[in-house]
Amino acid sequence: MPLSENGEDEGDSLDEEDQEIVRQVGIQIPRAADNEVDIETREEGDCFRQWRQMYRDNRGVHRGMGRVQANPPASLLATDSEDSEYLHLADLEADEDGSSTTGRASTQERNAVDTMASQCADSPAISAEVDSQSSYPELEGLEARYGAMGPPENGYGKRSREDFENESNPREAATNDAEAHPEEASSDDDIGPALPSGAPKKKRRKLPYEKLYINALPSSQRYSKSLMHKDQLAFVTMTPFTDFLITSSVDGVVKFWKKVSIGIEAVKEFSAHAGEIASVSVSQDGRSFATAGADHTIKIFDVINFDLLAIIQLESAPRSICYVHKRGASLPLLAVTEEAGRSIKIYDGRGEQQESLNILSNLHRAPVTAMAYNSEFDCVLSADESGTMEYWRPGGSYEKPNNVWEYKSSTDLFEFKKAKSTPTSIVISPSSTQFATFSFPDRRVRVFDFASGKLYRSYDESIATITEMQQAGTALQNLEDVEFGRRLAVEREIENPVLQNKINVVFDESSHFILYGSLLGIKVINTLTNRVVKVFGKDEPFRSLNLALYQGQPQKKGVVTVSMAASANPLLQEAEERDPMLVTTGSGKIRFYIFTNEEEISRSTRDVQNEKPKHLNARPQLEARPAETGTAAIIHTTYGDIHIRLFPEAAPKAVENFVTHSTSGYYNNTIFHRIIRKFMIQCGDPLGDGTGGESIWGKEFEDEFSTLKHDKPYTVSMANAGPNTNGSQFFITTEKTPWL
C-alpha cells in the first residue's frame, strides 16, 4: 500500500517493507468488505507512518513488542493502573532461555509503550496491545527518544503532563534526554544542531621548551662522585655568582669547594664551631656566608677569599639565621632567631658590631623556625612553631611591604594552622614570584605565589600516603616488600627534630621545577603540568635530605662581545658549555653525593676517600729529642720589629714548636697572609695563603689552656682550623678578644 505524503493510499497492496512491519509488529489493519486495505484518512496514514518509522529506527526492538488492534478500551489510553489489560502486559519478563514468566515491568518500560499507544489514541483504525511473548530492556530507551514527540500536526492524540512540560521547554528536555541516554542522543530525526554529547575534554597544560629546561639539569640518575666529612653532613650550600660549594657537618666543620670546569676542587676547611651547626645562610651576592652553632656563636666567612671574617657571640643558642639585604647593599644585615625565644634580632652582616641593630619582639608569638629573603620584593618571610607565617621588611618600620597582599585573610597562609604543622624550611624561587616550604608533621611540600600568598601546589609525602600507594600499586615505583620496609624505617627516623630542619626544597633556574628528597629518590616536579619528570638516585642506598643545585657555566667569561658570540671560536664555545651539578646529603651519612652529566660511572671509584682516618697517625713518631724553648723572641718585618714574650710553663708545646721553627728558618720570608681590621693579623704559613704549614712533629698537636686570656690587645696564640688542629700558623690580636 505505499502511503503518499498526504496519507492517501497509492496502491492496492503493501510493499515488501510494510508487509515486514505488519508481520513483525503484528499490526491489524481494518479491511473493507472486499478485503482491501482500508486506510483512507490522513490520521490513519500518519499513525501508520509513525509506527513504520519507529520500527525502522529500532529494528529488532519492536519484535514481539505488541500487537496493534482496533478500538482499544478507553481506560487504556487514560490510566496507568496495574489493572490495565493491554499495554501493561509488558510486566511479563523473559527468562534466560527465552520463555516468559510473570513479573513486574519497570516504569520506564510501561511508560514507553503507553507513550507510543497514546500517539495513535484517536485513530479508530489503529491501537496497540502487548502480547505476553517477551519483554525487552531496549524499551527503556524508547521513552527518551519518542516521549517528547507530541501530537501530530492536526492535534489528535492524548499527551501526558511530561509532554506539555517538554513542549514548553524543549531545550531542557533535549538536554535531559541526552544526559540520560547519550548513546541515543543523536538521531537522524533530530532537527537543528545537535547538543554536545558531553563536557569537552580538559586541555592538558604544556610548558613551552620543557625539554630545554630538563636538559639543563644533570642527565645521570646515579651519583657520579661522593666526598667525605669526618662526621654526618648537615647542610650543602651553593653560593650564587661566586660558584662555591660549602658543606657543613654536625661536628661544626665547614668546607669550601670551588666549582671548576668539570666537578669541584677542595679549597679550605674550618672547624667553625665546637658543637653542632644549627643553621647556615648565604648572601644574595654570594660573597658572605654565615653559620650558627650550638656554642652560642655565629661565624661570618668571606666566600671569595674563603676566610673567617668575624665571630658574633650570642647570649643564647641560635636556631635560624638569614641574610636580609639586597645584592650590593652598603650595610649587610643578618637576621638571627633564638632556640627558645620568639624575637628576631638584626645584626651587622660584616660582624663589626657585637650588639644587635634591632630586635623584633612582637612579630611572632612562638619560636621562629625558618626565614627566607626575597630581594625582588625586599621582603622577609618567617614562620614559627605554631604555623604562623609573616611578611616583613628588613628596615624602616619592619612592617609588611605594600607590594604584596593587602589582607592576610585573602591568602592561603593559614594552611599550616589548619593542618597543625610547622614549616621547617622556606626557599624563594629564582624568579622571586614563588616560594616553597616543607613542613612537619604532615610532611607536605607546598608551593605558594609570593605576592598573593595563594597556594599553588601541594604534594603529600606522608608515611600513610606512601604506604597506601605502595599497597595499591599506584606508586611512582613499586618496591619489594623488604626494600620498602627498609626505606620506611629511614623515613620514620627523619621525624627526629634534629633532622627536620635539614630537609629542604630547591627550585631550578627557570622556577618551573622543584626538587626535593623522598622515599623513592629525588623528585623533579614540573609545577605547571603537575607531573614528575625525573627521579634522581631512586636505586641509591641513601635517603636524600639537603639539596643544592648548580646550573651555571663555570668557564664563562665575564664579558662576551657581539663579535665574540658570532665567531666560531671553539674555545669560546667550550666556555659557554654548562656543567650542571646536583649535590645532596644522606640521612645518617658522612658523605655528600654529586649528580652530574657523567654517564660512565664506576661504583668502585666514585666514593672518594678524601678524609684521614681519625686514629691513625700520618707519620711515625720521631725520635725523642731535647725540647727547644725560650722566654722571648723578635720577629723582623719590613715595617719593623715585633717583640714577643713567651710562656713555656703555660704552653710548652706551642712554645717549643714556635722556637724550633724560628731557629730552623721555617718562618723566613713568610707573609702576614690574613689581616682583619680591629681583630688580628696572622702569619706562619710557608705557602702564604693560609692552607699550609705543619708542626715540628709532622702532625697536628693539641690545644693548651691556662690562666692566660685574650683580655688585652697584642696577645699571641696558635691559629688552627678547630680544636686540637695546631700546626705552624699563629696570630697576634690587635683588640680585646675575650671570646677566644
PDB file of N, CA and C in Angstrom, residues 177-251:
ATOM      1  N   ASP A 177      17.361  14.432  28.094  1.00  0.00           N
ATOM      2  CA  ASP A 177      17.351  13.187  27.339  1.00  0.00           C
ATOM      3  C   ASP A 177      18.760  12.788  26.930  1.00  0.00           C
ATOM      4  N   ALA A 178      19.552  13.788  26.530  1.00  0.00           N
ATOM      5  CA  ALA A 178      20.914  13.480  26.101  1.00  0.00           C
ATOM      6  C   ALA A 178      21.750  12.972  27.249  1.00  0.00           C
ATOM      7  N   GLU A 179      21.543  13.545  28.450  1.00  0.00           N
ATOM      8  CA  GLU A 179      22.301  13.085  29.608  1.00  0.00           C
ATOM      9  C   GLU A 179      21.882  11.697  30.040  1.00  0.00           C
ATOM     10  N   ALA A 180      20.575  11.404  29.943  1.00  0.00           N
ATOM     11  CA  ALA A 180      20.073  10.099  30.386  1.00  0.00           C
ATOM     12  C   ALA A 180      20.483   8.994  29.422  1.00  0.00           C
ATOM     13  N   HIS A 181      20.499   9.294  28.120  1.00  0.00           N
ATOM     14  CA  HIS A 181      20.814   8.275  27.113  1.00  0.00           C
ATOM     15  C   HIS A 181      21.751   8.866  26.077  1.00  0.00           C
ATOM     16  N   PRO A 182      23.012   9.027  26.424  1.00  0.00           N
ATOM     17  CA  PRO A 182      23.941   9.661  25.494  1.00  0.00           C
ATOM     18  C   PRO A 182      24.136   8.865  24.219  1.00  0.00           C
ATOM     19  N   GLU A 183      23.952   7.519  24.294  1.00  0.00           N
ATOM     20  CA  GLU A 183      24.158   6.725  23.088  1.00  0.00           C
ATOM     21  C   GLU A 183      23.055   6.943  22.071  1.00  0.00           C
ATOM     22  N   GLU A 184      21.894   7.479  22.502  1.00  0.00           N
ATOM     23  CA  GLU A 184      20.785   7.719  21.586  1.00  0.00           C
ATOM     24  C   GLU A 184      20.471   9.196  21.442  1.00  0.00           C
ATOM     25  N   ALA A 185      21.381  10.071  21.922  1.00  0.00           N
ATOM     26  CA  ALA A 185      21.094  11.496  21.912  1.00  0.00           C
ATOM     27  C   ALA A 185      21.092  12.055  20.503  1.00  0.00           C
ATOM     28  N   SER A 186      21.865  11.501  19.592  1.00  0.00           N
ATOM     29  CA  SER A 186      21.893  11.978  18.210  1.00  0.00           C
ATOM     30  C   SER A 186      21.055  11.051  17.350  1.00  0.00           C
ATOM     31  N   SER A 187      20.230  11.607  16.508  1.00  0.00           N
ATOM     32  CA  SER A 187      19.322  10.817  15.684  1.00  0.00           C
ATOM     33  C   SER A 187      19.138  11.496  14.346  1.00  0.00           C
ATOM     34  N   ASP A 188      18.820  10.696  13.350  1.00  0.00           N
ATOM     35  CA  ASP A 188      18.547  11.254  12.034  1.00  0.00           C
ATOM     36  C   ASP A 188      17.281  12.092  12.028  1.00  0.00           C
ATOM     37  N   ASP A 189      16.351  11.860  13.011  1.00  0.00           N
ATOM     38  CA  ASP A 189      15.096  12.600  13.048  1.00  0.00           C
ATOM     39  C   ASP A 189      15.248  13.954  13.704  1.00  0.00           C
ATOM     40  N   ASP A 190      16.397  14.214  14.423  1.00  0.00           N
ATOM     41  CA  ASP A 190      16.569  15.493  15.101  1.00  0.00           C
ATOM     42  C   ASP A 190      16.730  16.603  14.085  1.00  0.00           C
ATOM     43  N   ILE A 191      16.174  17.747  14.414  1.00  0.00           N
ATOM     44  CA  ILE A 191      16.248  18.912  13.542  1.00  0.00           C
ATOM     45  C   ILE A 191      17.113  19.957  14.208  1.00  0.00           C
ATOM     46  N   GLY A 192      18.032  20.574  13.456  1.00  0.00           N
ATOM     47  CA  GLY A 192      18.887  21.602  14.019  1.00  0.00           C
ATOM     48  C   GLY A 192      20.186  21.017  14.540  1.00  0.00           C
ATOM     49  N   PRO A 193      21.043  21.873  15.042  1.00  0.00           N
ATOM     50  CA  PRO A 193      22.350  21.400  15.539  1.00  0.00           C
ATOM     51  C   PRO A 193      22.192  20.521  16.756  1.00  0.00           C
ATOM     52  N   ALA A 194      23.034  19.500  16.848  1.00  0.00           N
ATOM     53  CA  ALA A 194      22.959  18.566  17.971  1.00  0.00           C
ATOM     54  C   ALA A 194      23.667  19.156  19.186  1.00  0.00           C
ATOM     55  N   LEU A 195      23.126  18.816  20.360  1.00  0.00           N
ATOM     56  CA  LEU A 195      23.752  19.238  21.607  1.00  0.00           C
ATOM     57  C   LEU A 195      25.021  18.438  21.831  1.00  0.00           C
ATOM     58  N   PRO A 196      25.996  19.001  22.539  1.00  0.00           N
ATOM     59  CA  PRO A 196      27.230  18.239  22.793  1.00  0.00           C
ATOM     60  C   PRO A 196      26.938  16.993  23.593  1.00  0.00           C
ATOM     61  N   SER A 197      27.624  15.900  23.224  1.00  0.00           N
ATOM     62  CA  SER A 197      27.370  14.626  23.883  1.00  0.00           C
ATOM     63  C   SER A 197      27.887  14.589  25.306  1.00  0.00           C
ATOM     64  N   GLY A 198      28.809  15.468  25.632  1.00  0.00           N
ATOM     65  CA  GLY A 198      29.362  15.504  26.977  1.00  0.00           C
ATOM     66  C   GLY A 198      30.232  16.720  27.164  1.00  0.00           C
ATOM     67  N   ALA A 199      30.793  16.868  28.378  1.00  0.00           N
ATOM     68  CA  ALA A 199      31.664  18.003  28.644  1.00  0.00           C
ATOM     69  C   ALA A 199      32.928  17.887  27.800  1.00  0.00           C
ATOM     70  N   PRO A 200      33.435  19.011  27.286  1.00  0.00           N
ATOM     71  CA  PRO A 200      34.655  18.944  26.480  1.00  0.00           C
ATOM     72  C   PRO A 200      35.837  18.462  27.315  1.00  0.00           C
ATOM     73  N   LYS A 201      36.736  17.748  26.670  1.00  0.00           N
ATOM     74  CA  LYS A 201      37.892  17.222  27.374  1.00  0.00           C
ATOM     75  C   LYS A 201      38.770  18.356  27.884  1.00  0.00           C
ATOM     76  N   LYS A 202      39.245  18.195  29.112  1.00  0.00           N
ATOM     77  CA  LYS A 202      40.100  19.214  29.703  1.00  0.00           C
ATOM     78  C   LYS A 202      41.451  19.212  29.006  1.00  0.00           C
ATOM     79  N   LYS A 203      41.863  20.395  28.585  1.00  0.00           N
ATOM     80  CA  LYS A 203      43.114  20.521  27.859  1.00  0.00           C
ATOM     81  C   LYS A 203      44.288  20.393  28.826  1.00  0.00           C
ATOM     82  N   ARG A 204      45.216  19.517  28.511  1.00  0.00           N
ATOM     83  CA  ARG A 204      46.377  19.320  29.377  1.00  0.00           C
ATOM     84  C   ARG A 204      47.336  20.488  29.231  1.00  0.00           C
ATOM     85  N   ARG A 205      47.811  20.976  30.360  1.00  0.00           N
ATOM     86  CA  ARG A 205      48.767  22.074  30.329  1.00  0.00           C
ATOM     87  C   ARG A 205      50.093  21.597  29.753  1.00  0.00           C
ATOM     88  N   LYS A 206      50.747  22.512  29.062  1.00  0.00           N
ATOM     89  CA  LYS A 206      52.030  22.191  28.450  1.00  0.00           C
ATOM     90  C   LYS A 206      52.982  23.346  28.685  1.00  0.00           C
ATOM     91  N   LEU A 207      54.179  23.021  29.180  1.00  0.00           N
ATOM     92  CA  LEU A 207      55.193  24.036  29.431  1.00  0.00           C
ATOM     93  C   LEU A 207      56.050  24.201  28.188  1.00  0.00           C
ATOM     94  N   PRO A 208      56.070  25.393  27.592  1.00  0.00           N
ATOM     95  CA  PRO A 208      56.928  25.592  26.414  1.00  0.00           C
ATOM     96  C   PRO A 208      58.395  25.366  26.767  1.00  0.00           C
ATOM     97  N   TYR A 209      59.109  24.725  25.857  1.00  0.00           N
ATOM     98  CA  TYR A 209      60.542  24.465  25.996  1.00  0.00           C
ATOM     99  C   TYR A 209      60.856  23.622  27.241  1.00  0.00           C
ATOM    100  N   GLU A 210      59.953  22.721  27.590  1.00  0.00           N
ATOM    101  CA  GLU A 210      60.178  21.888  28.770  1.00  0.00           C
ATOM    102  C   GLU A 210      61.443  21.038  28.619  1.00  0.00           C
ATOM    103  N   LYS A 211      61.688  20.519  27.428  1.00  0.00           N
ATOM    104  CA  LYS A 211      62.864  19.670  27.224  1.00  0.00           C
ATOM    105  C   LYS A 211      64.155  20.447  27.450  1.00  0.00           C
ATOM    106  N   LEU A 212      64.172  21.723  27.071  1.00  0.00           N
ATOM    107  CA  LEU A 212      65.372  22.524  27.293  1.00  0.00           C
ATOM    108  C   LEU A 212      65.634  22.707  28.779  1.00  0.00           C
ATOM    109  N   TYR A 213      64.580  22.920  29.549  1.00  0.00           N
ATOM    110  CA  TYR A 213      64.749  23.071  30.996  1.00  0.00           C
ATOM    111  C   TYR A 213      65.248  21.773  31.620  1.00  0.00           C
ATOM    112  N   ILE A 214      64.716  20.642  31.159  1.00  0.00           N
ATOM    113  CA  ILE A 214      65.135  19.351  31.713  1.00  0.00           C
ATOM    114  C   ILE A 214      66.586  19.049  31.331  1.00  0.00           C
ATOM    115  N   ASN A 215      66.982  19.427  30.109  1.00  0.00           N
ATOM    116  CA  ASN A 215      68.366  19.200  29.681  1.00  0.00           C
ATOM    117  C   ASN A 215      69.354  20.047  30.475  1.00  0.00           C
ATOM    118  N   ALA A 216      68.882  21.128  31.080  1.00  0.00           N
ATOM    119  CA  ALA A 216      69.768  21.957  31.908  1.00  0.00           C
ATOM    120  C   ALA A 216      70.017  21.340  33.271  1.00  0.00           C
ATOM    121  N   LEU A 217      69.328  20.248  33.596  1.00  0.00           N
ATOM    122  CA  LEU A 217      69.562  19.507  34.833  1.00  0.00           C
ATOM    123  C   LEU A 217      70.570  18.392  34.574  1.00  0.00           C
ATOM    124  N   PRO A 218      71.190  17.852  35.610  1.00  0.00           N
ATOM    125  CA  PRO A 218      72.091  16.711  35.391  1.00  0.00           C
ATOM    126  C   PRO A 218      71.368  15.568  34.700  1.00  0.00           C
ATOM    127  N   SER A 219      72.047  14.923  33.767  1.00  0.00           N
ATOM    128  CA  SER A 219      71.404  13.864  32.987  1.00  0.00           C
ATOM    129  C   SER A 219      71.485  12.502  33.661  1.00  0.00           C
ATOM    130  N   SER A 220      72.510  12.277  34.471  1.00  0.00           N
ATOM    131  CA  SER A 220      72.687  10.968  35.098  1.00  0.00           C
ATOM    132  C   SER A 220      71.779  10.837  36.312  1.00  0.00           C
ATOM    133  N   GLN A 221      71.080   9.720  36.401  1.00  0.00           N
ATOM    134  CA  GLN A 221      70.206   9.463  37.542  1.00  0.00           C
ATOM    135  C   GLN A 221      70.953   8.776  38.688  1.00  0.00           C
ATOM    136  N   ARG A 222      72.224   8.449  38.496  1.00  0.00           N
ATOM    137  CA  ARG A 222      73.068   7.890  39.549  1.00  0.00           C
ATOM    138  C   ARG A 222      74.143   8.905  39.894  1.00  0.00           C
ATOM    139  N   TYR A 223      74.540   8.949  41.148  1.00  0.00           N
ATOM    140  CA  TYR A 223      75.560   9.912  41.524  1.00  0.00           C
ATOM    141  C   TYR A 223      76.909   9.463  40.973  1.00  0.00           C
ATOM    142  N   SER A 224      77.693  10.448  40.523  1.00  0.00           N
ATOM    143  CA  SER A 224      78.975  10.152  39.893  1.00  0.00           C
ATOM    144  C   SER A 224      80.132  10.208  40.875  1.00  0.00           C
ATOM    145  N   LYS A 225      79.967  10.916  42.012  1.00  0.00           N
ATOM    146  CA  LYS A 225      81.054  11.028  42.979  1.00  0.00           C
ATOM    147  C   LYS A 225      80.473  11.345  44.347  1.00  0.00           C
ATOM    148  N   SER A 226      81.153  10.897  45.388  1.00  0.00           N
ATOM    149  CA  SER A 226      80.807  11.270  46.757  1.00  0.00           C
ATOM    150  C   SER A 226      82.083  11.595  47.505  1.00  0.00           C
ATOM    151  N   LEU A 227      82.008  12.610  48.365  1.00  0.00           N
ATOM    152  CA  LEU A 227      83.154  13.063  49.155  1.00  0.00           C
ATOM    153  C   LEU A 227      82.788  13.050  50.627  1.00  0.00           C
ATOM    154  N   MET A 228      83.799  13.075  51.489  1.00  0.00           N
ATOM    155  CA  MET A 228      83.593  12.794  52.907  1.00  0.00           C
ATOM    156  C   MET A 228      83.787  14.005  53.796  1.00  0.00           C
ATOM    157  N   HIS A 229      83.103  13.958  54.936  1.00  0.00           N
ATOM    158  CA  HIS A 229      83.431  14.705  56.139  1.00  0.00           C
ATOM    159  C   HIS A 229      83.769  13.669  57.207  1.00  0.00           C
ATOM    160  N   LYS A 230      84.266  14.137  58.319  1.00  0.00           N
ATOM    161  CA  LYS A 230      84.558  13.206  59.405  1.00  0.00           C
ATOM    162  C   LYS A 230      83.308  12.808  60.172  1.00  0.00           C
ATOM    163  N   ASP A 231      82.265  13.618  60.055  1.00  0.00           N
ATOM    164  CA  ASP A 231      81.009  13.316  60.748  1.00  0.00           C
ATOM    165  C   ASP A 231      79.855  13.520  59.776  1.00  0.00           C
ATOM    166  N   GLN A 232      78.631  13.284  60.239  1.00  0.00           N
ATOM    167  CA  GLN A 232      77.470  13.349  59.362  1.00  0.00           C
ATOM    168  C   GLN A 232      77.280  14.752  58.781  1.00  0.00           C
ATOM    169  N   LEU A 233      76.890  14.782  57.513  1.00  0.00           N
ATOM    170  CA  LEU A 233      76.647  16.048  56.835  1.00  0.00           C
ATOM    171  C   LEU A 233      75.341  16.671  57.312  1.00  0.00           C
ATOM    172  N   ALA A 234      75.345  17.979  57.427  1.00  0.00           N
ATOM    173  CA  ALA A 234      74.140  18.702  57.840  1.00  0.00           C
ATOM    174  C   ALA A 234      73.572  19.542  56.701  1.00  0.00           C
ATOM    175  N   PHE A 235      74.410  20.382  56.053  1.00  0.00           N
ATOM    176  CA  PHE A 235      73.938  21.294  55.015  1.00  0.00           C
ATOM    177  C   PHE A 235      74.922  21.313  53.850  1.00  0.00           C
ATOM    178  N   VAL A 236      74.375  21.511  52.660  1.00  0.00           N
ATOM    179  CA  VAL A 236      75.175  21.810  51.474  1.00  0.00           C
ATOM    180  C   VAL A 236      74.603  23.090  50.865  1.00  0.00           C
ATOM    181  N   THR A 237      75.490  24.023  50.506  1.00  0.00           N
ATOM    182  CA  THR A 237      75.060  25.337  50.024  1.00  0.00           C
ATOM    183  C   THR A 237      75.857  25.703  48.784  1.00  0.00           C
ATOM    184  N   MET A 238      75.158  26.128  47.720  1.00  0.00           N
ATOM    185  CA  MET A 238      75.816  26.622  46.516  1.00  0.00           C
ATOM    186  C   MET A 238      75.676  28.141  46.490  1.00  0.00           C
ATOM    187  N   THR A 239      76.790  28.848  46.446  1.00  0.00           N
ATOM    188  CA  THR A 239      76.748  30.304  46.504  1.00  0.00           C
ATOM    189  C   THR A 239      76.439  30.871  45.122  1.00  0.00           C
ATOM    190  N   PRO A 240      75.506  31.814  45.003  1.00  0.00           N
ATOM    191  CA  PRO A 240      75.208  32.418  43.699  1.00  0.00           C
ATOM    192  C   PRO A 240      76.323  33.349  43.254  1.00  0.00           C
ATOM    193  N   PHE A 241      76.557  33.373  41.942  1.00  0.00           N
ATOM    194  CA  PHE A 241      77.519  34.269  41.289  1.00  0.00           C
ATOM    195  C   PHE A 241      78.982  33.928  41.579  1.00  0.00           C
ATOM    196  N   THR A 242      79.304  33.371  42.724  1.00  0.00           N
ATOM    197  CA  THR A 242      80.707  33.076  43.045  1.00  0.00           C
ATOM    198  C   THR A 242      81.065  31.603  42.843  1.00  0.00           C
ATOM    199  N   ASP A 243      80.075  30.738  42.649  1.00  0.00           N
ATOM    200  CA  ASP A 243      80.292  29.334  42.284  1.00  0.00           C
ATOM    201  C   ASP A 243      81.127  28.563  43.297  1.00  0.00           C
ATOM    202  N   PHE A 244      80.796  28.700  44.564  1.00  0.00           N
ATOM    203  CA  PHE A 244      81.421  27.905  45.612  1.00  0.00           C
ATOM    204  C   PHE A 244      80.386  26.932  46.180  1.00  0.00           C
ATOM    205  N   LEU A 245      80.836  25.735  46.495  1.00  0.00           N
ATOM    206  CA  LEU A 245      80.033  24.781  47.251  1.00  0.00           C
ATOM    207  C   LEU A 245      80.567  24.752  48.675  1.00  0.00           C
ATOM    208  N   ILE A 246      79.687  24.974  49.653  1.00  0.00           N
ATOM    209  CA  ILE A 246      80.088  24.975  51.059  1.00  0.00           C
ATOM    210  C   ILE A 246      79.319  23.868  51.765  1.00  0.00           C
ATOM    211  N   THR A 247      80.042  22.953  52.378  1.00  0.00           N
ATOM    212  CA  THR A 247      79.429  21.834  53.087  1.00  0.00           C
ATOM    213  C   THR A 247      79.686  21.974  54.579  1.00  0.00           C
ATOM    214  N   SER A 248      78.696  21.593  55.373  1.00  0.00           N
ATOM    215  CA  SER A 248      78.787  21.709  56.832  1.00  0.00           C
ATOM    216  C   SER A 248      78.368  20.389  57.458  1.00  0.00           C
ATOM    217  N   SER A 249      79.057  19.990  58.497  1.00  0.00           N
ATOM    218  CA  SER A 249      78.741  18.740  59.187  1.00  0.00           C
ATOM    219  C   SER A 249      78.348  19.017  60.634  1.00  0.00           C
ATOM    220  N   VAL A 250      77.799  18.005  61.288  1.00  0.00           N
ATOM    221  CA  VAL A 250      77.245  18.191  62.622  1.00  0.00           C
ATOM    222  C   VAL A 250      78.314  18.427  63.676  1.00  0.00           C
ATOM    223  N   ASP A 251      79.592  18.154  63.350  1.00  0.00           N
ATOM    224  CA  ASP A 251      80.667  18.386  64.312  1.00  0.00           C
ATOM    225  C   ASP A 251      81.218  19.802  64.235  1.00  0.00           C
TER     226      ASP A 251
END
